[in-house]
mmCIF file of C-alpha atoms in Angstrom:
data_model
loop_
_atom_site.group_PDB
_atom_site.id
_atom_site.type_symbol
_atom_site.label_atom_id
_atom_site.label_comp_id
_atom_site.label_asym_id
_atom_site.label_seq_id
_atom_site.Cartn_x
_atom_site.Cartn_y
_atom_site.Cartn_z
ATOM 1 C CA MET A 104 101.924 112.129 116.171
ATOM 2 C CA LYS A 105 104.957 112.851 114.003
ATOM 3 C CA HIS A 106 105.726 116.547 113.387
ATOM 4 C CA ILE A 107 108.164 117.380 110.580
ATOM 5 C CA LEU A 108 109.455 120.962 110.740
ATOM 6 C CA ILE A 109 111.098 121.922 107.443
ATOM 7 C CA ASP A 110 113.581 124.791 107.275
ATOM 8 C CA PHE A 111 112.830 125.604 103.640
ATOM 9 C CA GLU A 112 115.617 128.172 103.458
ATOM 10 C CA ASN A 113 118.033 125.362 104.199
ATOM 11 C CA VAL A 114 116.459 122.206 102.730
ATOM 12 C CA GLN A 115 114.032 121.884 99.804
ATOM 13 C CA PRO A 116 112.695 118.297 99.965
ATOM 14 C CA ASP A 117 111.812 116.212 96.922
ATOM 15 C CA PRO A 118 107.967 116.078 96.643
ATOM 16 C CA ALA A 119 108.174 112.350 95.831
ATOM 17 C CA GLN A 120 109.564 111.648 99.318
ATOM 18 C CA LEU A 121 106.320 112.845 100.913
ATOM 19 C CA ILE A 122 104.519 109.815 99.476
ATOM 20 C CA GLY A 123 106.129 107.604 102.119
ATOM 21 C CA LEU A 124 104.596 109.592 105.005
ATOM 22 C CA ASP A 125 101.252 108.686 106.540
ATOM 23 C CA ASP A 126 98.944 111.670 105.938
ATOM 24 C CA GLU A 127 96.879 110.921 109.064
ATOM 25 C CA SER A 128 99.684 110.572 111.619
ATOM 26 C CA SER A 129 102.077 113.231 110.266
ATOM 27 C CA HIS A 130 102.005 117.018 110.503
ATOM 28 C CA ILE A 131 104.104 118.976 108.003
ATOM 29 C CA TRP A 132 105.327 122.419 109.096
ATOM 30 C CA LEU A 133 106.839 124.364 106.198
ATOM 31 C CA PHE A 134 108.871 127.390 107.334
ATOM 32 C CA LEU A 135 109.271 129.792 104.427
ATOM 33 C CA GLY A 136 111.749 132.628 104.413
ATOM 34 C CA LYS A 137 110.788 135.892 102.736
ATOM 35 C CA LEU A 138 112.591 134.892 99.540
ATOM 36 C CA GLN A 139 111.093 131.376 99.327
ATOM 37 C CA GLN A 140 107.416 132.291 99.631
ATOM 38 C CA LYS A 141 106.992 132.809 95.892
ATOM 39 C CA ALA A 142 109.238 129.938 94.869
ATOM 40 C CA LEU A 143 107.163 126.909 95.900
ATOM 41 C CA SER A 144 106.873 124.383 93.088
ATOM 42 C CA VAL A 145 103.467 123.191 91.943
ATOM 43 C CA GLU A 146 104.650 119.601 92.445
ATOM 44 C CA LEU A 147 105.456 120.232 96.113
ATOM 45 C CA CYS A 148 102.114 121.954 96.735
ATOM 46 C CA GLU A 149 100.255 119.051 95.117
ATOM 47 C CA ALA A 150 102.181 116.521 97.223
ATOM 48 C CA LEU A 151 101.268 118.498 100.362
ATOM 49 C CA CYS A 152 97.553 118.598 99.479
ATOM 50 C CA ARG A 153 97.220 114.972 100.568
ATOM 51 C CA PHE A 154 97.887 115.996 104.193
ATOM 52 C CA GLY A 155 94.928 118.398 104.271
ATOM 53 C CA LYS A 156 94.658 120.233 107.597
ATOM 54 C CA ASN A 157 97.890 118.575 108.761
ATOM 55 C CA VAL A 158 99.916 120.973 106.585
ATOM 56 C CA HIS A 159 101.001 124.268 108.154
ATOM 57 C CA PHE A 160 102.642 127.086 106.171
ATOM 58 C CA VAL A 161 104.637 129.464 108.369
ATOM 59 C CA ARG A 162 105.749 132.557 106.463
ATOM 60 C CA VAL A 163 108.564 134.639 107.927
ATOM 61 C CA ALA A 164 107.527 138.305 107.696
ATOM 62 C CA LYS A 165 110.980 139.841 107.251
ATOM 63 C CA THR A 166 114.429 138.898 106.060
ATOM 64 C CA GLY A 167 117.296 138.840 108.508
ATOM 65 C CA LYS A 168 119.890 136.578 110.034
ATOM 66 C CA ASN A 169 118.281 133.739 112.043
ATOM 67 C CA ALA A 170 114.765 135.146 111.512
ATOM 68 C CA LEU A 171 113.416 131.775 110.368
ATOM 69 C CA ASP A 172 115.233 130.011 113.235
ATOM 70 C CA PHE A 173 113.321 132.045 115.821
ATOM 71 C CA TYR A 174 110.011 131.254 114.125
ATOM 72 C CA LEU A 175 110.822 127.549 114.107
ATOM 73 C CA ALA A 176 111.868 127.604 117.764
ATOM 74 C CA TYR A 177 108.604 129.357 118.713
ATOM 75 C CA TYR A 178 106.398 126.822 116.931
ATOM 76 C CA LEU A 179 108.475 123.960 118.269
ATOM 77 C CA GLY A 180 107.667 125.208 121.762
ATOM 78 C CA ARG A 181 103.961 125.320 120.936
ATOM 79 C CA ILE A 182 104.044 121.777 119.532
ATOM 80 C CA THR A 183 105.795 120.281 122.568
ATOM 81 C CA GLU A 184 103.454 122.157 124.904
ATOM 82 C CA GLN A 185 100.303 120.864 123.192
ATOM 83 C CA ASP A 186 101.487 117.362 122.244
ATOM 84 C CA LYS A 187 103.617 115.687 124.897
ATOM 85 C CA ASP A 188 103.636 112.512 122.803
ATOM 86 C CA ALA A 189 105.077 114.308 119.764
ATOM 87 C CA LEU A 190 107.875 112.809 117.693
ATOM 88 C CA VAL A 191 109.582 115.864 116.196
ATOM 89 C CA CYS A 192 111.871 115.846 113.157
ATOM 90 C CA ILE A 193 113.615 119.136 112.344
ATOM 91 C CA LEU A 194 114.621 119.027 108.698
ATOM 92 C CA SER A 195 117.597 121.377 108.451
ATOM 93 C CA ARG A 196 121.335 121.274 107.877
ATOM 94 C CA ASP A 197 121.760 124.159 110.332
ATOM 95 C CA SER A 198 123.589 122.722 113.342
ATOM 96 C CA GLY A 199 122.448 125.747 115.374
ATOM 97 C CA PHE A 200 119.260 123.820 116.217
ATOM 98 C CA ASP A 201 121.259 121.105 117.994
ATOM 99 C CA VAL A 202 121.380 123.008 121.306
ATOM 100 C CA LEU A 203 117.570 123.262 121.284
ATOM 101 C CA VAL A 204 117.217 119.597 120.319
ATOM 102 C CA GLU A 205 119.538 118.529 123.136
ATOM 103 C CA HIS A 206 117.596 120.596 125.683
ATOM 104 C CA LEU A 207 114.231 119.119 124.687
ATOM 105 C CA LYS A 208 115.641 115.589 124.815
ATOM 106 C CA THR A 209 117.298 116.175 128.188
ATOM 107 C CA GLU A 210 114.147 117.642 129.735
ATOM 108 C CA TYR A 211 111.885 114.953 128.191
ATOM 109 C CA LEU A 212 109.525 117.620 126.846
ATOM 110 C CA CYS A 213 108.297 115.347 124.068
ATOM 111 C CA ARG A 214 108.440 111.679 123.122
ATOM 112 C CA GLY A 215 111.421 112.233 120.852
ATOM 113 C CA ILE A 216 113.180 114.885 118.787
ATOM 114 C CA VAL A 217 115.922 114.722 116.177
ATOM 115 C CA ARG A 218 117.482 116.962 113.545
ATOM 116 C CA LEU A 219 117.742 115.420 110.091
ATOM 117 C CA ASP A 220 119.515 116.421 106.894
ATOM 118 C CA SER A 221 116.958 114.983 104.482
ATOM 119 C CA LEU A 222 113.278 114.068 104.394
ATOM 120 C CA GLU A 223 114.229 110.510 103.447
ATOM 121 C CA GLU A 224 115.607 109.996 106.965
ATOM 122 C CA ALA A 225 112.210 110.974 108.435
ATOM 123 C CA LEU A 226 110.691 107.936 106.684
ATOM 124 C CA ARG A 227 112.574 105.596 108.980
ATOM 125 C CA PRO A 228 110.454 103.652 111.506
ATOM 126 C CA GLU A 229 109.684 105.513 114.727
ATOM 127 C CA GLU A 230 111.642 102.957 116.744
ATOM 128 C CA MET A 231 114.789 103.911 114.855
ATOM 129 C CA LEU A 232 114.141 107.643 115.103
ATOM 130 C CA LEU A 233 113.561 107.397 118.835
ATOM 131 C CA ALA A 234 116.737 105.375 119.223
ATOM 132 C CA SER A 235 118.794 107.750 117.064
ATOM 133 C CA PRO A 236 121.743 109.402 118.790
ATOM 134 C CA PHE A 237 121.820 113.166 119.074
ATOM 135 C CA LEU A 238 122.623 114.328 115.550
ATOM 136 C CA GLN A 239 125.278 116.981 115.415
ATOM 137 C CA ASN A 240 127.441 117.175 112.307
ATOM 138 C CA GLU A 241 127.480 113.437 111.703
ATOM 139 C CA ALA A 242 125.719 112.246 108.568
ATOM 140 C CA VAL A 243 123.919 108.922 108.788
ATOM 141 C CA THR A 244 124.825 107.126 105.588
ATOM 142 C CA SER A 245 122.242 105.128 103.717
ATOM 143 C CA CYS A 246 124.386 102.011 104.074
ATOM 144 C CA ALA A 247 124.524 102.343 107.843
ATOM 145 C CA VAL A 248 120.772 102.887 108.052
ATOM 146 C CA ALA A 249 120.086 99.912 105.793
ATOM 147 C CA ALA A 250 122.250 97.700 107.961
ATOM 148 C CA GLU A 251 120.217 98.611 111.062
ATOM 149 C CA ILE A 252 116.773 98.153 109.551
ATOM 150 C CA LEU A 253 115.015 94.892 110.311
ATOM 151 C CA PRO A 254 112.279 93.709 107.928
ATOM 152 C CA TYR A 255 109.454 94.828 110.218
ATOM 153 C CA GLN A 256 111.147 98.237 110.588
ATOM 154 C CA ASP A 257 111.662 98.869 106.869
ATOM 155 C CA THR A 258 108.981 101.401 105.843
ATOM 156 C CA LYS A 259 109.376 100.714 102.134
ATOM 157 C CA PHE A 260 109.167 96.941 102.616
ATOM 158 C CA ILE A 261 106.065 97.267 104.816
ATOM 159 C CA GLY A 262 104.475 99.570 102.243
ATOM 160 C CA GLU A 263 105.032 97.069 99.434
ATOM 161 C CA CYS A 264 103.619 94.251 101.565
ATOM 162 C CA GLN A 265 100.635 96.399 102.524
ATOM 163 C CA LYS A 266 99.863 97.089 98.872
ATOM 164 C CA LYS A 267 100.077 93.403 97.956
ATOM 165 C CA VAL A 268 97.725 92.439 100.793
ATOM 166 C CA ALA A 269 95.230 95.165 99.873
ATOM 167 C CA GLN A 270 95.201 94.159 96.219
ATOM 168 C CA ALA A 271 94.693 90.517 97.211
ATOM 169 C CA LEU A 272 91.743 91.381 99.478
ATOM 170 C CA MET A 273 90.211 93.630 96.787
ATOM 171 C CA LYS A 274 89.816 90.788 94.287
ATOM 172 C CA LYS A 275 86.295 89.602 93.532
ATOM 173 C CA ASN A 276 85.078 86.418 95.205
ATOM 174 C CA VAL A 277 88.201 86.244 97.393
ATOM 175 C CA PHE A 278 87.797 84.788 100.887
ATOM 176 C CA ARG A 279 88.067 87.495 103.549
ATOM 177 C CA PRO A 280 88.527 86.285 107.139
ATOM 178 C CA HIS A 281 85.912 87.658 109.521
ATOM 179 C CA SER A 282 88.094 87.733 112.635
ATOM 180 C CA ARG A 283 91.182 89.876 113.143
ATOM 181 C CA GLY A 284 93.297 86.935 114.263
ATOM 182 C CA ASN A 285 92.386 84.844 111.235
ATOM 183 C CA LEU A 286 93.158 87.772 108.927
ATOM 184 C CA ILE A 287 96.610 88.250 110.453
ATOM 185 C CA SER A 288 97.328 84.540 110.045
ATOM 186 C CA ALA A 289 96.087 84.510 106.444
ATOM 187 C CA ILE A 290 98.336 87.458 105.588
ATOM 188 C CA HIS A 291 101.610 85.882 106.684
ATOM 189 C CA LYS A 292 100.710 82.274 105.823
ATOM 190 C CA PHE A 293 99.245 82.769 102.359
ATOM 191 C CA ILE A 294 99.367 86.297 100.914
ATOM 192 C CA LEU A 295 102.927 87.183 102.000
ATOM 193 C CA CYS A 296 104.348 83.682 102.272
ATOM 194 C CA GLU A 297 107.154 84.465 99.808
ATOM 195 C CA GLU A 298 108.012 87.929 101.138
ATOM 196 C CA LEU A 299 108.118 86.767 104.775
ATOM 197 C CA GLY A 300 109.462 83.272 104.144
ATOM 198 C CA SER A 301 112.866 83.847 105.773
ATOM 199 C CA LEU A 302 111.502 85.462 108.958
ATOM 200 C CA ASP A 303 110.573 83.755 112.198
ATOM 201 C CA LEU A 304 106.920 83.431 113.238
ATOM 202 C CA LYS A 305 107.085 86.364 115.667
ATOM 203 C CA GLU A 306 108.377 88.736 112.957
ATOM 204 C CA LYS A 307 105.789 87.483 110.447
ATOM 205 C CA HIS A 308 103.000 88.070 112.945
ATOM 206 C CA LYS A 309 104.318 91.557 113.789
ATOM 207 C CA ILE A 310 104.347 92.643 110.131
ATOM 208 C CA ALA A 311 100.884 91.219 109.431
ATOM 209 C CA GLU A 312 99.484 92.892 112.548
ATOM 210 C CA GLU A 313 100.992 96.252 111.528
ATOM 211 C CA ILE A 314 99.420 95.973 108.065
ATOM 212 C CA VAL A 315 95.990 95.265 109.550
ATOM 213 C CA ALA A 316 96.388 98.226 111.915
ATOM 214 C CA LYS A 317 97.121 100.509 108.940
ATOM 215 C CA PHE A 318 94.002 99.264 107.137
ATOM 216 C CA GLU A 319 91.938 99.922 110.271
ATOM 217 C CA ALA A 320 93.382 103.434 110.639
ATOM 218 C CA LYS A 321 92.241 104.255 107.089
ATOM 219 C CA GLU A 322 88.902 102.450 107.686
ATOM 220 C CA PHE A 323 89.438 100.009 104.835
ATOM 221 C CA ILE A 324 88.728 97.406 107.536
ATOM 222 C CA ARG A 325 86.243 98.065 110.333
ATOM 223 C CA PRO A 326 85.209 96.010 113.374
ATOM 224 C CA GLU A 327 81.429 95.669 113.579
ATOM 225 C CA SER A 328 79.291 95.524 116.733
ATOM 226 C CA ASN A 329 79.314 91.721 116.604
ATOM 227 C CA GLY A 330 83.115 91.705 116.760
ATOM 228 C CA LEU A 331 83.578 90.592 113.145
ATOM 229 C CA LEU A 332 85.429 92.537 110.469
ATOM 230 C CA SER A 333 83.880 94.269 107.475
ATOM 231 C CA TYR A 334 85.898 95.279 104.411
ATOM 232 C CA HIS A 335 85.597 98.635 102.647
ATOM 233 C CA PHE A 336 88.323 98.744 100.018
ATOM 234 C CA VAL A 337 87.632 101.068 97.085
ATOM 235 C CA ASN A 338 86.067 99.498 93.990
ATOM 236 C CA HIS A 339 86.516 100.842 90.468
ATOM 237 C CA GLU A 340 83.358 102.960 90.530
ATOM 238 C CA GLU A 341 84.303 104.509 93.861
ATOM 239 C CA LEU A 342 87.853 105.086 92.613
ATOM 240 C CA LEU A 343 86.510 107.055 89.649
ATOM 241 C CA GLU A 344 84.494 109.260 92.005
ATOM 242 C CA ILE A 345 87.453 109.732 94.362
ATOM 243 C CA LEU A 346 89.854 110.628 91.552
ATOM 244 C CA THR A 347 87.358 113.022 89.961
ATOM 245 C CA LYS A 348 86.902 114.802 93.288
ATOM 246 C CA GLN A 349 90.673 114.976 93.824
ATOM 247 C CA VAL A 350 91.234 116.411 90.342
ATOM 248 C CA LYS A 351 88.610 119.120 90.941
ATOM 249 C CA ALA A 352 90.147 119.990 94.307
ATOM 250 C CA SER A 353 93.758 120.057 93.124
ATOM 251 C CA LYS A 354 93.178 122.053 89.912
ATOM 252 C CA ALA A 355 96.591 120.994 88.602
ATOM 253 C CA LYS A 356 97.622 123.434 85.888
ATOM 254 C CA THR A 357 99.652 121.122 83.631
ATOM 255 C CA VAL A 358 99.149 117.630 82.217
ATOM 256 C CA THR A 359 102.215 116.321 84.077
ATOM 257 C CA ALA A 360 101.013 117.732 87.374
ATOM 258 C CA LEU A 361 97.518 116.322 86.777
ATOM 259 C CA GLN A 362 98.972 112.872 86.037
ATOM 260 C CA ASN A 363 100.923 113.026 89.317
ATOM 261 C CA VAL A 364 97.787 113.985 91.274
ATOM 262 C CA ILE A 365 95.834 111.059 89.799
ATOM 263 C CA ARG A 366 98.667 108.556 90.240
ATOM 264 C CA THR A 367 99.325 109.557 93.872
ATOM 265 C CA LYS A 368 95.650 109.493 94.902
ATOM 266 C CA ALA A 369 95.105 106.116 93.223
ATOM 267 C CA ALA A 370 98.170 104.703 94.980
ATOM 268 C CA GLY A 371 96.642 105.759 98.307
ATOM 269 C CA CYS A 372 93.712 103.462 97.455
ATOM 270 C CA TYR A 373 96.155 100.664 96.433
ATOM 271 C CA TYR A 374 95.624 101.018 92.695
ATOM 272 C CA ASP A 375 98.622 101.141 90.345
ATOM 273 C CA LEU A 376 97.422 103.085 87.312
ATOM 274 C CA ALA A 377 99.326 102.705 84.049
ATOM 275 C CA ASP A 378 99.906 105.749 81.857
ATOM 276 C CA ASN A 379 97.146 104.686 79.455
ATOM 277 C CA ASP A 380 94.706 104.347 82.398
ATOM 278 C CA ILE A 381 95.475 107.913 83.441
ATOM 279 C CA ASP A 382 95.093 109.136 79.858
ATOM 280 C CA THR A 383 91.696 107.396 79.675
ATOM 281 C CA LEU A 384 90.590 109.108 82.891
ATOM 282 C CA ILE A 385 91.688 112.519 81.601
ATOM 283 C CA ALA A 386 89.767 111.881 78.369
ATOM 284 C CA TYR A 387 86.690 110.996 80.471
ATOM 285 C CA LEU A 388 87.031 114.224 82.486
ATOM 286 C CA LYS A 389 87.271 116.228 79.266
ATOM 287 C CA LYS A 390 84.194 114.486 77.861
ATOM 288 C CA LYS A 391 82.276 115.334 81.042
ATOM 289 C CA GLN A 392 83.414 118.953 80.677
ATOM 290 C CA ILE A 393 85.167 118.911 84.026
ATOM 291 C CA LEU A 394 88.368 120.129 82.405
ATOM 292 C CA LYS A 395 89.844 121.224 79.082
ATOM 293 C CA GLN A 396 93.330 120.678 77.710
ATOM 294 C CA ALA A 397 95.278 123.060 75.480
ATOM 295 C CA GLY A 398 98.702 121.582 74.817
ATOM 296 C CA ASP A 399 100.222 120.961 78.261
ATOM 297 C CA LYS A 400 97.867 123.414 79.990
ATOM 298 C CA ILE A 401 94.742 122.352 81.905
ATOM 299 C CA GLU A 402 91.661 124.534 82.464
ATOM 300 C CA TYR A 403 88.738 123.698 84.753
ATOM 301 C CA ALA A 404 85.024 124.415 84.550
ATOM 302 C CA PRO A 405 83.443 126.911 84.499
ATOM 303 C CA PHE A 406 85.456 127.741 81.391
ATOM 304 C CA ILE A 407 86.186 131.253 80.213
ATOM 305 C CA THR A 408 84.727 132.243 76.839
ATOM 306 C CA PRO A 409 86.500 134.628 74.408
ATOM 307 C CA ALA A 410 84.280 137.386 75.806
ATOM 308 C CA GLY A 411 85.856 136.791 79.197
ATOM 309 C CA LYS A 412 82.743 135.334 80.852
ATOM 310 C CA PRO A 413 82.505 131.842 82.380
ATOM 311 C CA ALA A 414 80.815 129.407 80.015
ATOM 312 C CA GLN A 415 78.055 127.373 81.599
ATOM 313 C CA PRO A 416 78.591 123.589 81.355
ATOM 314 C CA ILE A 417 75.935 121.748 79.367
ATOM 315 C CA ILE A 418 73.664 119.483 81.430
ATOM 316 C CA VAL A 419 71.546 117.953 78.654
ATOM 317 C CA ASN A 420 71.340 120.533 75.858
ATOM 318 C CA ASN A 421 70.900 124.297 75.704
ATOM 319 C CA GLN A 422 67.108 124.134 75.458
ATOM 320 C CA GLU A 423 66.603 121.556 78.211
ATOM 321 C CA ASP A 424 69.144 123.243 80.505
ATOM 322 C CA VAL A 425 66.978 126.364 80.817
ATOM 323 C CA LYS A 426 64.037 124.237 81.999
ATOM 324 C CA ILE A 427 66.242 122.234 84.394
ATOM 325 C CA ILE A 428 67.672 125.324 86.082
ATOM 326 C CA GLN A 429 64.177 126.833 86.363
ATOM 327 C CA ALA A 430 62.955 123.592 87.964
ATOM 328 C CA ALA A 431 65.921 123.643 90.362
ATOM 329 C CA ASN A 432 65.121 127.230 91.398
ATOM 330 C CA GLN A 433 61.482 126.267 91.964
ATOM 331 C CA PHE A 434 62.652 123.369 94.116
ATOM 332 C CA PHE A 435 64.646 125.722 96.364
ATOM 333 C CA THR A 436 61.674 128.093 96.585
ATOM 334 C CA LYS A 437 59.291 125.318 97.660
ATOM 335 C CA CYS A 438 61.664 124.009 100.337
ATOM 336 C CA ALA A 439 62.979 127.407 101.433
ATOM 337 C CA LYS A 440 62.743 126.485 105.115
ATOM 338 C CA ASN A 441 63.951 122.916 104.723
ATOM 339 C CA LYS A 442 66.710 122.954 102.111
ATOM 340 C CA PRO A 443 69.059 119.957 101.885
ATOM 341 C CA THR A 444 72.062 120.559 104.153
ATOM 342 C CA SER A 445 74.470 118.127 102.482
ATOM 343 C CA LYS A 446 75.478 117.342 98.933
ATOM 344 C CA LYS A 447 74.263 113.752 99.306
ATOM 345 C CA ALA A 448 70.802 114.924 100.392
ATOM 346 C CA LEU A 449 70.698 117.432 97.519
ATOM 347 C CA VAL A 450 71.643 114.769 94.960
ATOM 348 C CA ASN A 451 68.870 112.469 96.261
ATOM 349 C CA SER A 452 66.353 115.346 96.136
ATOM 350 C CA PHE A 453 67.304 116.219 92.553
ATOM 351 C CA LYS A 454 67.048 112.549 91.552
ATOM 352 C CA ALA A 455 63.508 112.410 92.893
ATOM 353 C CA THR A 456 62.250 115.765 91.606
ATOM 354 C CA LEU A 457 64.180 116.380 88.371
ATOM 355 C CA LYS A 458 64.578 112.777 87.152
ATOM 356 C CA LEU A 459 68.175 113.353 86.061
ATOM 357 C CA GLN A 460 71.078 110.944 85.872
ATOM 358 C CA GLU A 461 73.796 111.227 88.500
ATOM 359 C CA GLN A 462 76.371 112.836 86.180
ATOM 360 C CA GLN A 463 73.774 115.356 84.983
ATOM 361 C CA ILE A 464 73.057 116.222 88.614
ATOM 362 C CA GLU A 465 76.787 116.731 89.210
ATOM 363 C CA THR A 466 76.883 119.175 86.283
ATOM 364 C CA LEU A 467 73.751 120.952 87.549
ATOM 365 C CA ILE A 468 75.337 121.367 90.992
ATOM 366 C CA GLN A 469 78.434 122.740 89.279
ATOM 367 C CA VAL A 470 76.265 125.303 87.445
ATOM 368 C CA LEU A 471 74.430 126.326 90.636
ATOM 369 C CA THR A 472 77.664 126.765 92.614
ATOM 370 C CA ALA A 473 79.076 128.860 89.751
ATOM 371 C CA GLN A 474 75.918 130.997 90.012
ATOM 372 C CA LYS A 475 76.669 131.283 93.761
ATOM 373 C CA LYS A 476 73.395 129.686 94.853
ATOM 374 C CA PHE A 477 75.392 127.826 97.516
ATOM 375 C CA THR A 478 78.847 126.499 98.370
ATOM 376 C CA ILE A 479 79.842 122.939 99.270
ATOM 377 C CA GLY A 480 82.525 122.337 101.897
ATOM 378 C CA ASP A 481 85.107 119.561 101.981
ATOM 379 C CA THR A 482 82.794 117.397 104.113
ATOM 380 C CA GLY A 483 79.864 117.874 101.701
ATOM 381 C CA LYS A 484 78.065 120.426 103.916
ATOM 382 C CA ILE A 485 76.050 122.998 101.947
ATOM 383 C CA THR A 486 76.017 126.697 102.807
ATOM 384 C CA TYR A 487 73.382 128.741 101.010
ATOM 385 C CA GLN A 488 74.107 132.292 99.859
#
């Protein structure tokens, strides 16, 4: 696991650089001095949302010389104690950490540790980070790094190849090999024949194998019990559901921030959305009363009326909505001892009993959660009030 410890007093990374990090194999530790805790940009917070529980905010309680350094050293000790296989990147221009880095490397207390001046350096392949010399005051220039990177070590190159392969496998009626070996061969022989043309067979195979491993880690490809592969790339309908859920969770406050949330989440599913595609999605979300736009500002349901009370989203129409909510309350009364425990089960129950369309059920659930009938967790688990 890669742990990136960011001295935010010293280095404020560009949110765009976080896109290159794998959200499943990377932990982000953000150390915030007393003066920085109210200065986090919305863009950075949105970029961090993708990492979910792998993001850790450490707030320094008081100001003072080296206060943040002691916090970072403490958590670094906890990380190396709990994860002996950790690859640690300290993002700071403070050379005072170098003594600590040298000690951890000398005592082999983790798989590898290095101090970096910029988040961009943390995007380098692990092989290069592990092989990096002890960084003191020397800056590794981009030219020097580029000269050392081999094609199968270049994170950006691998990412571009991965996207091309995913988009090729997502096409309708395309042949998808059923064995892992055949898929790896198809990738470097056919899909990436131009990109990998100048490499030897061993390098081609290594890149193709790494791409397949990344797909498996994200469960876009899964091995079945019979040993054959099954493919689970996101289709357009699933993408709409994923993006809608991400928009609701992020609650981006401006149009620009909302566009970034949509674009980043779509890219994680290997979709490149044009500006007009994003505008169409935002228009759809407004039509479904999931959000409202006033100039560059975004507001989310339940909306606030001029009287200061949340406005209830419309399910069908005002008259029918009263009957629907009454029917929903009767449903919960009848199954008081056996209520659905997941959102999926609740949706299926409402389909059967209320005869509503799926989007109407989504709006009904939104109304019921606003009325605090229940809450729905990130995994879809329902907790009743």
